[in-house]
XYZ file of C-alpha atoms in Angstrom:
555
model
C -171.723 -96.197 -77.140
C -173.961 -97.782 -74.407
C -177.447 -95.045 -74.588
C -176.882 -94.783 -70.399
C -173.510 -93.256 -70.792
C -174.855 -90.388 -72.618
C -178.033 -87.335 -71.021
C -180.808 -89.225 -71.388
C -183.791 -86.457 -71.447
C -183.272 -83.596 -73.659
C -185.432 -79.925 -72.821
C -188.246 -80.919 -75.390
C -188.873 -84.196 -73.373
C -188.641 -82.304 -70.211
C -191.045 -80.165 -71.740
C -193.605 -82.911 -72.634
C -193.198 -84.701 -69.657
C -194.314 -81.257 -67.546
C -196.933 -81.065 -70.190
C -198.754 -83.423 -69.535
C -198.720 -82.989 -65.484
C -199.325 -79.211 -66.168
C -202.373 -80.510 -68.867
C -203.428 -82.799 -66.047
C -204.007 -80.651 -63.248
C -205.812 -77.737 -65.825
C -208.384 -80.241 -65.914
C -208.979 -80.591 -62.587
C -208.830 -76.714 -61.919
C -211.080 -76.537 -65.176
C -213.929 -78.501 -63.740
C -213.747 -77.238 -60.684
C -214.770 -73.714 -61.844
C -217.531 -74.715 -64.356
C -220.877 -76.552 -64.275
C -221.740 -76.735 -60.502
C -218.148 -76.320 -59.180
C -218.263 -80.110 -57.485
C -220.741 -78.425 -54.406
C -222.444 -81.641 -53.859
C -221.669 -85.771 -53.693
C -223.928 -86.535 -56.649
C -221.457 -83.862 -58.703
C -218.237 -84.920 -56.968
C -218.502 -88.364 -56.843
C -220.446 -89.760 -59.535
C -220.076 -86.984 -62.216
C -223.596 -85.670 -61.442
C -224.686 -88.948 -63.903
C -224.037 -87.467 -67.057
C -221.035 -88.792 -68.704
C -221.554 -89.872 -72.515
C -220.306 -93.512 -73.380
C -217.320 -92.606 -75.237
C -215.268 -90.580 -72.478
C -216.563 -93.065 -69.705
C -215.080 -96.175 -72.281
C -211.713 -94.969 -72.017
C -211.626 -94.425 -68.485
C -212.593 -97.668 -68.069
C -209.376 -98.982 -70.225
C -207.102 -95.719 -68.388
C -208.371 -97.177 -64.864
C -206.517 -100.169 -64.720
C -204.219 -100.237 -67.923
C -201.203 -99.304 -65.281
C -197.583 -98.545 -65.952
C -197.316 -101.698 -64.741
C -199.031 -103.280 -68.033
C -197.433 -101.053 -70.712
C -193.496 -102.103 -69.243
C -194.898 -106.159 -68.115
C -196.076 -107.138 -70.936
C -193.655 -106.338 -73.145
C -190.929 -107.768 -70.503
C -193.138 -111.059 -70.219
C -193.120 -111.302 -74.717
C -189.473 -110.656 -74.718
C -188.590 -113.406 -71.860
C -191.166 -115.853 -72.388
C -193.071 -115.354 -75.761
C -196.686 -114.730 -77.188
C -198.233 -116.755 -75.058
C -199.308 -114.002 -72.821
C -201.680 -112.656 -76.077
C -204.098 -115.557 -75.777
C -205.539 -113.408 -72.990
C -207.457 -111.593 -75.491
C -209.727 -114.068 -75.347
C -210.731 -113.700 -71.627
C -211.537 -110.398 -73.041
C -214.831 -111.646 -74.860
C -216.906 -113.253 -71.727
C -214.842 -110.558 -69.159
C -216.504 -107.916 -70.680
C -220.349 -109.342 -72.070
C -221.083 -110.418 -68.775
C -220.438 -107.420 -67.321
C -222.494 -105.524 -69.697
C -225.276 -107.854 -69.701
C -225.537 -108.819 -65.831
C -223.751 -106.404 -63.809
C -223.923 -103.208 -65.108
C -227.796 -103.403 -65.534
C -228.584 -104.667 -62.268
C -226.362 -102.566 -60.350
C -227.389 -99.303 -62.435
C -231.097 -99.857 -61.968
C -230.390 -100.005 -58.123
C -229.374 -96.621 -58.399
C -226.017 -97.009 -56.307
C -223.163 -94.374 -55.511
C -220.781 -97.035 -53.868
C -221.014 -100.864 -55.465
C -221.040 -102.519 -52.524
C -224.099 -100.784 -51.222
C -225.386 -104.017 -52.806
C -224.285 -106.199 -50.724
C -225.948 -104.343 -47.630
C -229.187 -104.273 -49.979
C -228.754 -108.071 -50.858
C -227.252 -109.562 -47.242
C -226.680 -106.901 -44.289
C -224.213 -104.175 -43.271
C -221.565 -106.441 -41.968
C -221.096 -108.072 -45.004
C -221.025 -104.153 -46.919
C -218.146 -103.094 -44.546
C -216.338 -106.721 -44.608
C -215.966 -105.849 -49.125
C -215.352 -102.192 -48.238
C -212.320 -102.893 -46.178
C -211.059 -105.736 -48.584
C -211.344 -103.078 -51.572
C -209.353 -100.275 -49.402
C -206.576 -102.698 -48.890
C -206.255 -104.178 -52.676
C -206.012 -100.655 -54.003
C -203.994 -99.101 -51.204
C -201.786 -102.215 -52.021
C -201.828 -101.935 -55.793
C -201.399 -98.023 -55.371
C -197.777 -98.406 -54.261
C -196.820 -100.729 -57.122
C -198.588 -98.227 -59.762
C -196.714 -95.419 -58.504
C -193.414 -97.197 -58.170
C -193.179 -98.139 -62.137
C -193.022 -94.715 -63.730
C -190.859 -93.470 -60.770
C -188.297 -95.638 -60.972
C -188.651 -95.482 -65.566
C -187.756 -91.244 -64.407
C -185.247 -92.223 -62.276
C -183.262 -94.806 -64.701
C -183.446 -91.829 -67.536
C -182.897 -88.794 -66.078
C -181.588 -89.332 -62.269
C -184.949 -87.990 -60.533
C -185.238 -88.776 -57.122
C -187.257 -91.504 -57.005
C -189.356 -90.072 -53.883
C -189.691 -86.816 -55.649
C -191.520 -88.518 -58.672
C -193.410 -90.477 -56.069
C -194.477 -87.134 -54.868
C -194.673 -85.356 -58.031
C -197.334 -88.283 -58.874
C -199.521 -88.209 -55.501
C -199.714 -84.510 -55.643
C -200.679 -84.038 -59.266
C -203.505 -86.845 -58.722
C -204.424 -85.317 -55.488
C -204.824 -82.079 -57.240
C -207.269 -82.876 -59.659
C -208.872 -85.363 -58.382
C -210.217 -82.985 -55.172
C -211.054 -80.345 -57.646
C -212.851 -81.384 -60.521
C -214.338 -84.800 -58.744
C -214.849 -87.727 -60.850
C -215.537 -86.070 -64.065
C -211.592 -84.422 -63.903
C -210.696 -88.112 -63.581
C -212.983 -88.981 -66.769
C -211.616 -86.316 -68.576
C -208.500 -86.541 -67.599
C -208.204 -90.122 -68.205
C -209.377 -89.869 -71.870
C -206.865 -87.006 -72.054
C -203.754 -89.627 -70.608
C -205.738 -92.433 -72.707
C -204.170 -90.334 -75.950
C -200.664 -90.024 -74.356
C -200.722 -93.776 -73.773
C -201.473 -94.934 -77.005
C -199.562 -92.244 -78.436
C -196.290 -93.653 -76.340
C -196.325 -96.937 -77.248
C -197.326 -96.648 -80.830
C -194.200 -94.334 -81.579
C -192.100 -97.013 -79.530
C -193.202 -99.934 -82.158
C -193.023 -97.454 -84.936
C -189.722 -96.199 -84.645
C -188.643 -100.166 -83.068
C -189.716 -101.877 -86.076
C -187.951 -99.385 -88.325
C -184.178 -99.901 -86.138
C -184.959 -103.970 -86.184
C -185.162 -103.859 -90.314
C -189.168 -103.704 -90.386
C -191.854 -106.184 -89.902
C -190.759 -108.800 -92.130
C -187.321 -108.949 -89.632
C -188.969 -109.007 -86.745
C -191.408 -111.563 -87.617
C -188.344 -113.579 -89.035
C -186.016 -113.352 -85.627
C -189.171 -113.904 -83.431
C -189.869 -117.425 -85.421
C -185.715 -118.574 -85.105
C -186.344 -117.404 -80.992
C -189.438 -119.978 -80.685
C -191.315 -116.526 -79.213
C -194.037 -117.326 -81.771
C -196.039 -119.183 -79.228
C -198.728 -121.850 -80.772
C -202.272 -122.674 -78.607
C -201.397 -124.463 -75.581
C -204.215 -126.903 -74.395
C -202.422 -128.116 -71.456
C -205.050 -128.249 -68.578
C -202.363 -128.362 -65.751
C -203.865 -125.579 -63.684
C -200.062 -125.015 -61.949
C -198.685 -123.600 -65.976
C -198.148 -120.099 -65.688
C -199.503 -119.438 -69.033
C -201.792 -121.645 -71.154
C -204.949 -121.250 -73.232
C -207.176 -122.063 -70.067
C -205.058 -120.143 -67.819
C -205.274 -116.436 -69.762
C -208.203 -117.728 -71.672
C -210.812 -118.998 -68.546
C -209.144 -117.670 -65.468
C -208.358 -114.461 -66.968
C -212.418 -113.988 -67.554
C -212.602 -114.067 -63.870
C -210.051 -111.592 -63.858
C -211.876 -109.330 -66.026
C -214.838 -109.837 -64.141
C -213.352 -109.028 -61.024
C -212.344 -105.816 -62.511
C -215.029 -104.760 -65.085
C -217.838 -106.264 -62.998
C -218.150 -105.532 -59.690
C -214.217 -103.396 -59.239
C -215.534 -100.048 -57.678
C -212.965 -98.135 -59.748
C -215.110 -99.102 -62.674
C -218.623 -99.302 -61.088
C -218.283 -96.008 -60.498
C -217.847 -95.046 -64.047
C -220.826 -96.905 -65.344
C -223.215 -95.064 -62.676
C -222.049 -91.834 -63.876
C -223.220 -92.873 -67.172
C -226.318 -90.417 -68.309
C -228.404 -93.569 -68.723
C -228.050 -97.372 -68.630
C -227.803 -98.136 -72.167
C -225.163 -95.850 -72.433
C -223.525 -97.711 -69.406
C -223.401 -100.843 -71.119
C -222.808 -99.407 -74.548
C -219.289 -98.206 -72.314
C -218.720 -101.590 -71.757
C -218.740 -102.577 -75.110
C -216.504 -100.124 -76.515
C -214.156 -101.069 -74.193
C -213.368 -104.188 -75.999
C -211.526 -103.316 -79.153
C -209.274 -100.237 -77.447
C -208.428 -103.310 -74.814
C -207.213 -105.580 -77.620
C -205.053 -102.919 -79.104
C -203.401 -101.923 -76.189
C -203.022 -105.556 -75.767
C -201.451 -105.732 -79.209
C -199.104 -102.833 -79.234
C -198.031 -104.611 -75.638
C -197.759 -107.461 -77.243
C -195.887 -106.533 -80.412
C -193.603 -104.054 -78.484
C -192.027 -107.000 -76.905
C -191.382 -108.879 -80.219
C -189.342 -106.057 -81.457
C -187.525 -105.538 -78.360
C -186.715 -109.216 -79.148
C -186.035 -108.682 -82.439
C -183.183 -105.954 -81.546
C -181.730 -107.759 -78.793
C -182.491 -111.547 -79.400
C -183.024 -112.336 -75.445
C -179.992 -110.225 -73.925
C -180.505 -108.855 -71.097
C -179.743 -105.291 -70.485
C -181.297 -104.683 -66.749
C -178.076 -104.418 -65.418
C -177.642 -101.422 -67.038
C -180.147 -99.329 -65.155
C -178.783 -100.667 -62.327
C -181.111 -103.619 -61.333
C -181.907 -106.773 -62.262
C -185.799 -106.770 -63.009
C -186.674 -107.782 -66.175
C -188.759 -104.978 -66.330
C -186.182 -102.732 -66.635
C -185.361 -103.908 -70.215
C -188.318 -101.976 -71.519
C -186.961 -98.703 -70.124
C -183.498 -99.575 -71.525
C -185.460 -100.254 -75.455
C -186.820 -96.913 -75.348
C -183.836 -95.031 -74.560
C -181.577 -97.040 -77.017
C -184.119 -96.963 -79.881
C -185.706 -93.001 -79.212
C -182.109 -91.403 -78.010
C -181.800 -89.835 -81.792
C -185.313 -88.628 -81.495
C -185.615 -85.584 -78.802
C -189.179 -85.497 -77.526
C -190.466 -89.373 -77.810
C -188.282 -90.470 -74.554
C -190.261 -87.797 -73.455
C -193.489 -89.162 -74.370
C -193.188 -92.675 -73.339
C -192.397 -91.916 -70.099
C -195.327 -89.082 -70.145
C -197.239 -92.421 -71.222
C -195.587 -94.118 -68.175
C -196.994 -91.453 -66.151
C -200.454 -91.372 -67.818
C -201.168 -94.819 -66.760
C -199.610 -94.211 -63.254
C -202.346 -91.020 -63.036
C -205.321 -92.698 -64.198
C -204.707 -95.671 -61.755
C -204.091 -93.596 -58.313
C -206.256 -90.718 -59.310
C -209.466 -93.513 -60.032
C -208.470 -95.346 -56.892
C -208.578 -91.961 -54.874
C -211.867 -91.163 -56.418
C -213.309 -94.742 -55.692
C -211.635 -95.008 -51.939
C -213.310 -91.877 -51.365
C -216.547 -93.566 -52.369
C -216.827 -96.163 -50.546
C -215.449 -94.803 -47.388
C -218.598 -91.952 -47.467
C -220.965 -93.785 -49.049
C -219.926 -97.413 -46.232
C -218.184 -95.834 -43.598
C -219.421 -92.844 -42.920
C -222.869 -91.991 -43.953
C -224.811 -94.208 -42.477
C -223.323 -93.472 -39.201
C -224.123 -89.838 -40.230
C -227.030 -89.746 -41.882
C -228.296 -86.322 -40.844
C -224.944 -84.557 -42.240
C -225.148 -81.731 -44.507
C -224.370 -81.643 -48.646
C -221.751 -79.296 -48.106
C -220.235 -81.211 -45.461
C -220.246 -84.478 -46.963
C -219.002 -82.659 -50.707
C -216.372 -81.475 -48.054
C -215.451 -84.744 -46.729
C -215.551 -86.594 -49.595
C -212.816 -84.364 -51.056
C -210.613 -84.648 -47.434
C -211.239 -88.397 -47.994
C -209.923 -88.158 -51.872
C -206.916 -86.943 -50.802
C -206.522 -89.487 -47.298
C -207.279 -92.166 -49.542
C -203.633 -92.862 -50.802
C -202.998 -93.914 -47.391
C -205.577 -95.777 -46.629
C -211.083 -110.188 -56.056
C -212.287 -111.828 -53.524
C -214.875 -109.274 -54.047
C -216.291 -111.064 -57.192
C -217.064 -114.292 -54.986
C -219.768 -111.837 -52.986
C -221.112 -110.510 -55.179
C -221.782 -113.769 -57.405
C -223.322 -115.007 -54.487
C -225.735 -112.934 -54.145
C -226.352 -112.153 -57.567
C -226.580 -115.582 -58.746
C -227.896 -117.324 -55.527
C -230.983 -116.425 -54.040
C -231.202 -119.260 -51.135
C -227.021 -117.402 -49.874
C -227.857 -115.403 -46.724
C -226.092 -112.969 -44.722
C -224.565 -115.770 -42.642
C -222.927 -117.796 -45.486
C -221.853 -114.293 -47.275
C -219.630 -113.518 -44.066
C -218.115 -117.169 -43.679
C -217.716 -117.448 -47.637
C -215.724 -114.346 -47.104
C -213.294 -115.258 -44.140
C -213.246 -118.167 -46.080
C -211.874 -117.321 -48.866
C -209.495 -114.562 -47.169
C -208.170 -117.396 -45.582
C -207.788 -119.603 -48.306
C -206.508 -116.941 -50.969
C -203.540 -115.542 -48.452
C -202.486 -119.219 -47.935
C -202.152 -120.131 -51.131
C -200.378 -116.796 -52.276
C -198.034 -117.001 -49.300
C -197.255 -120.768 -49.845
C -196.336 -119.567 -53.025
C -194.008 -116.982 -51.954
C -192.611 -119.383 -48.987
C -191.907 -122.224 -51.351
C -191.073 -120.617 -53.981
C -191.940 -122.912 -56.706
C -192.502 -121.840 -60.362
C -194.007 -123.579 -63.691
C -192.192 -120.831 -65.910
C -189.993 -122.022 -68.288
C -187.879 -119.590 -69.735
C -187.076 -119.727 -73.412
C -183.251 -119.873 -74.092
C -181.900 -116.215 -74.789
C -180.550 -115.622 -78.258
C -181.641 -116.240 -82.027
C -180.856 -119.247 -82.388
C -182.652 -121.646 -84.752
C -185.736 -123.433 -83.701
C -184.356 -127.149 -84.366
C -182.374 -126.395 -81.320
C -184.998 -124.746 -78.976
C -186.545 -127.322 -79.227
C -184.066 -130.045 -78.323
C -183.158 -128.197 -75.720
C -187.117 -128.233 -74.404
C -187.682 -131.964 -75.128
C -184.588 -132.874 -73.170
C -185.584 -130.276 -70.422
C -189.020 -132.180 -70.321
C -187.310 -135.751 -70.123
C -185.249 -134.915 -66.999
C -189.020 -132.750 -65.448
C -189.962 -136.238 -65.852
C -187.817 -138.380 -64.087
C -187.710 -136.000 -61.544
C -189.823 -136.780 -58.506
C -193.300 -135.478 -58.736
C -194.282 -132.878 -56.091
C -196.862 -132.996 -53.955
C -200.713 -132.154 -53.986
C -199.333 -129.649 -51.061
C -196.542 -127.752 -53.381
C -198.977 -128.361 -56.411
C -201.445 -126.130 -55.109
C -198.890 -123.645 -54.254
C -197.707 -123.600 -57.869
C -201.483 -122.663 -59.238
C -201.014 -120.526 -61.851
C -201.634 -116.854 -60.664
C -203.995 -116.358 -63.224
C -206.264 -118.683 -61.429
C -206.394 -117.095 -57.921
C -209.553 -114.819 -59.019
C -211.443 -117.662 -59.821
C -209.813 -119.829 -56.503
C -211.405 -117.138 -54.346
C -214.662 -117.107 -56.047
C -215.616 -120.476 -56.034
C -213.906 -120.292 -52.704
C -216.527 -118.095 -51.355
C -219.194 -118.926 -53.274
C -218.942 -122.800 -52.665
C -218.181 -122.458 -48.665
C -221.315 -119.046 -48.832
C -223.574 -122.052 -50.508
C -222.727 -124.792 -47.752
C -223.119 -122.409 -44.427
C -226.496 -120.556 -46.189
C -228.054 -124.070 -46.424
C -226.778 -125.260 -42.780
C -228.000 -122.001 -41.421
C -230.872 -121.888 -43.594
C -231.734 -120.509 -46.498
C -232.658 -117.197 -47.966
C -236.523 -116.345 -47.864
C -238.359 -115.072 -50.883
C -239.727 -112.327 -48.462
C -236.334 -111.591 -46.946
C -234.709 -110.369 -50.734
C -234.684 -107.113 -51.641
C -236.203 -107.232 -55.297
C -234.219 -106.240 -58.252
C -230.720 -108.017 -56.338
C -231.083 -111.223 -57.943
C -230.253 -112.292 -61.679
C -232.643 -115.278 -62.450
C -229.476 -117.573 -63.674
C -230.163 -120.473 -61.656
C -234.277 -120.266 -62.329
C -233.219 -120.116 -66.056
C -230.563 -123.202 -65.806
C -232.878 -125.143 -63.598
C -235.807 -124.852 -65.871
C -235.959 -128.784 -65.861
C -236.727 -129.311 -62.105
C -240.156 -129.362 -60.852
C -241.878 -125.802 -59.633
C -241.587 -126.414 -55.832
C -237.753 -127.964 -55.977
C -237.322 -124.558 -58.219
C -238.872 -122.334 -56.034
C -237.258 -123.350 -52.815
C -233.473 -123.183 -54.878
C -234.680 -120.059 -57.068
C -236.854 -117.959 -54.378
C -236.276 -114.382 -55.621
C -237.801 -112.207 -57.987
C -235.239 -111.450 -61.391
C -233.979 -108.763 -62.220
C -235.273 -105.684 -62.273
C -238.739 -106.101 -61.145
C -240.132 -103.973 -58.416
C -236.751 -102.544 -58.757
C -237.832 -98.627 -58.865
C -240.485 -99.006 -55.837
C -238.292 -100.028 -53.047
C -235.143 -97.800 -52.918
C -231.591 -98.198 -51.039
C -232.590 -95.020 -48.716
C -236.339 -96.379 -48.145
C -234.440 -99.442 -46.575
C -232.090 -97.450 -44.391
């Protein structure tokens, strides 16, 4: 009997699905009556700075591991493979850089909003101009968390899909006005649990219906979903080695370097070792989330050998076949529908709630305070909290910020035009994409069927890509991989930033604010002779002089 034709949620997964919005919102209420009841900005926004290295870890992971992630990936295995794992390796330099360049300089600076530094290292225009691109990329990525888990509710038990929408904002609006950014910590670890929890007991209990590991491994090999490494430099692949494994580090670094949502957990660290100690321990709990992702979608293939079952829920997203392998394979099992789509909803929480805490940020600490600078504590505490819950309504980034880390001749001037630049440049390419629509995906054939004849079937689908007319270097760059576009838009804006800061003239050693620079060109360029070096490398490194001159001494 098809799983959809029978009641889906049972009272115990009713019960752990309220659970964990009932567990949620205690948090908030919790920290909102203890310690100093979230009466000031430091407190609200930034945890009052004393977060420990192990809570502020897995809100790092929590903050962007989205219900989007735990249903893709396993959907993108299935269809296409294991090709998708090799991103684990864009893990490695997406993660020590951060810990080794950003997080130090930006924690000795002694920020509340991230892009404070770009006001401290070019001017206020360029501040607001990476403010407003951060408030639309999360508004924007907002909707598509929140949609996932709603619609998961809706295919299992009929909800409304706008009252899970709403069941989600106001949960997340709850505690994150309450309790301030350490609910959100806390609460985060707390969902962190519920989301490994989920998708270990779907693999668990998967592996068992499929005949165990041995079978899975066994069907996955016969369905060619045992991807090998895939050197091809083609830049318009969807998925190669240098595709997940180099454009996915600027992808990391977009979101683990200079991403508000996660800037704002390192400041709150107590001190800056135990900010970058964060960092680290982010790594491993990334590559098993990555894993269970990752393995999830072998076993799904392993049950269903490439069929797909979307229709089912009523839709046609490929997406949708996760929801429908939970159901099938945790039906007999009251309570674990339950808690997968309580994991669902974890990862929905800990994306909108850290995006309202961080759009509240940035809109006090870049829109509003320093037009307001003689407004009270309570006030502002006030505000901040009106702003956490306005917020829902309200990687290019990465290219700034490089620019001025790593360039000390950029000035304000070739900051703005790198910018618009690369604003310009990123929504033509992405739209050219859409209008075209061209795609470098080839699907695998559905069905376990032996590999001998996979892989006819590929060679003769390559002979007749061949003879086929070749596209051209207009459609090519509209097929660029999408795991490229972070690092498109920062080279983008740090090679146009470069050009106008030279024609405009360059940054003056005078000019800098210390402590904004990271001496990487001065230590690449060691070769040159002094004055060529000081005229390209003008600045002093990092953190020197640092503690003397402070953000609010410069306002």
């Amino acid at each position: 009997m098809d799983p959809f034709d029978q009641k889906h949620f049972t009272t115990v997964d009713y019960v752990i699905f309220a659970g964990l919005l009932a567990a949620s919102a205690g948090i908030g209420v919790f920290h909102a009556l203890t310690g100093g009841r979230q009466r000031t900005t430091q407190e609200f926004l930034m945890a009052d700075r004393s977060m420990g290295c192990i809570p502020v870890s897995l809100s790092l992971i929590a903050s962007f591991q989205s219900a989007v992630a735990i249903i893709g990936v396993p959907a993108e295995i299935y269809t296409n493979g294991t090709q998708y794992w090799f991103m684990g390796f864009a893990y490695i330099l997406g993660l020590l850089i951060p810990a080794y360049i950003f997080v130090p300089l930006l924690y000795r600076l002694r920020l509340s909003s991230a892009y404070q530094y770009l006001e401290l290292r070019f001017s206020r225009a360029v501040r607001i101009c990476g403010t407003l691109t951060f408030i639309f990329q999360m508004v924007v990525y907002m909707g598509v968390c929140v949609y996932t888990p709603a619609f998961a509710l809706n295919a299992v038990t009929g909800f409304e899909l706008w009252g899970a929408v709403l069941a989600t904002g106001l949960v997340c609006t709850l505690y994150t006005t309450l309790g301030g950014l350490k609910a959100v910590i806390w609460t985060d670890v707390f969902q962190m649990l519920v989301m490994f929890a989920g998708q270990l007991a779907v693999v668990v209990v998967g592996v068992h219906q499929a005949g165990g590991v041995s079978e899975v491994w066994r069907k996955a090999l016969e369905g060619n979903r045992i991807a090998s490494l895939d050197l091809n430099p083609d830049p318009t692949e969807r998925h190669t080695f240098w595709t997940l494994g180099v454009g996915g580090i600027f992808l990391m670094l977009s979101l683990y370097g200079v991403n508000q949502a996660q800037v704002q957990r390192y400041l709150s660290s107590r001190t800056e070792k135990e900010a970058v100690r964060s960092c680290f321990m982010v790594f491993p709990s990334l590559q098993l989330t990555l894993a269970l992702s990752c393995v999830m979608g072998l076993v799904m293939f392993a049950c269903y050998c490439g069929e797909d079952h979307s229709r089912k829920l009523g839709t046609f997203k490929r997406d949708a076949m996760v929801i429908y392998f939970v159901m099938d394979m945790l039906q007999e099992l009251p309570g674990l529908p339950g808690l997968f789509i309580a994991c669902l909803f974890s990862a929905a929480l800990s994306t909108i709630s850290s995006a309202f805490n961080s759009l509240a940020t940035v809109t006090m600490e870049d829109l509003i305070k320093p037009h307001f600078p003689s407004m009270t504590e309570s006030r502002a505490t006030l505000l901040s909290k009106a702003l956490g819950e306005l917020s829902k309504l309200a990687q290019l980034i990465l290219g700034l910020f490089c620019l001025g880390m790593f360039f000390p001749c950029a000035n304000s001037t070739g900051a703005l035009v790198g910018w618009g630049a690369g604003l310009v440049l990123t929504f033509w390419i992405g739209i050219g994409s859409i209008i075209t629509k061209t795609s470098s995906t080839s699907l695998l054939p559905s069905g376990c069927i032996p590999i001998l004849s996979v892989n006819a079937t590929a060679a003769a689908a390559t002979t007749a890509t061949l003879q086929a007319a070749r596209p051209s270097a207009l459609k090519r760059m509209y097929s660029l991989s999408y795991m490229w576009y972070s690092a498109f838009s920062c080279f983008s804006v740090i090679t146009v930033g470069l050009i106008v800061s030279f024609l405009t003239g360059p940054m003056k050693e005078e000019d800098v604010m210390p402590g904004t620079i990271y001496p990487l060109l001065e230590n690449m360029l060691s070769f040159l002779p002094k004055r060529l070096k000081k005229k390209l490398c003008c600045m002093n490194p990092l953190g020197q002089t640092v503690n003397k001159i402070t953000f609010n001494q410069r306002m």
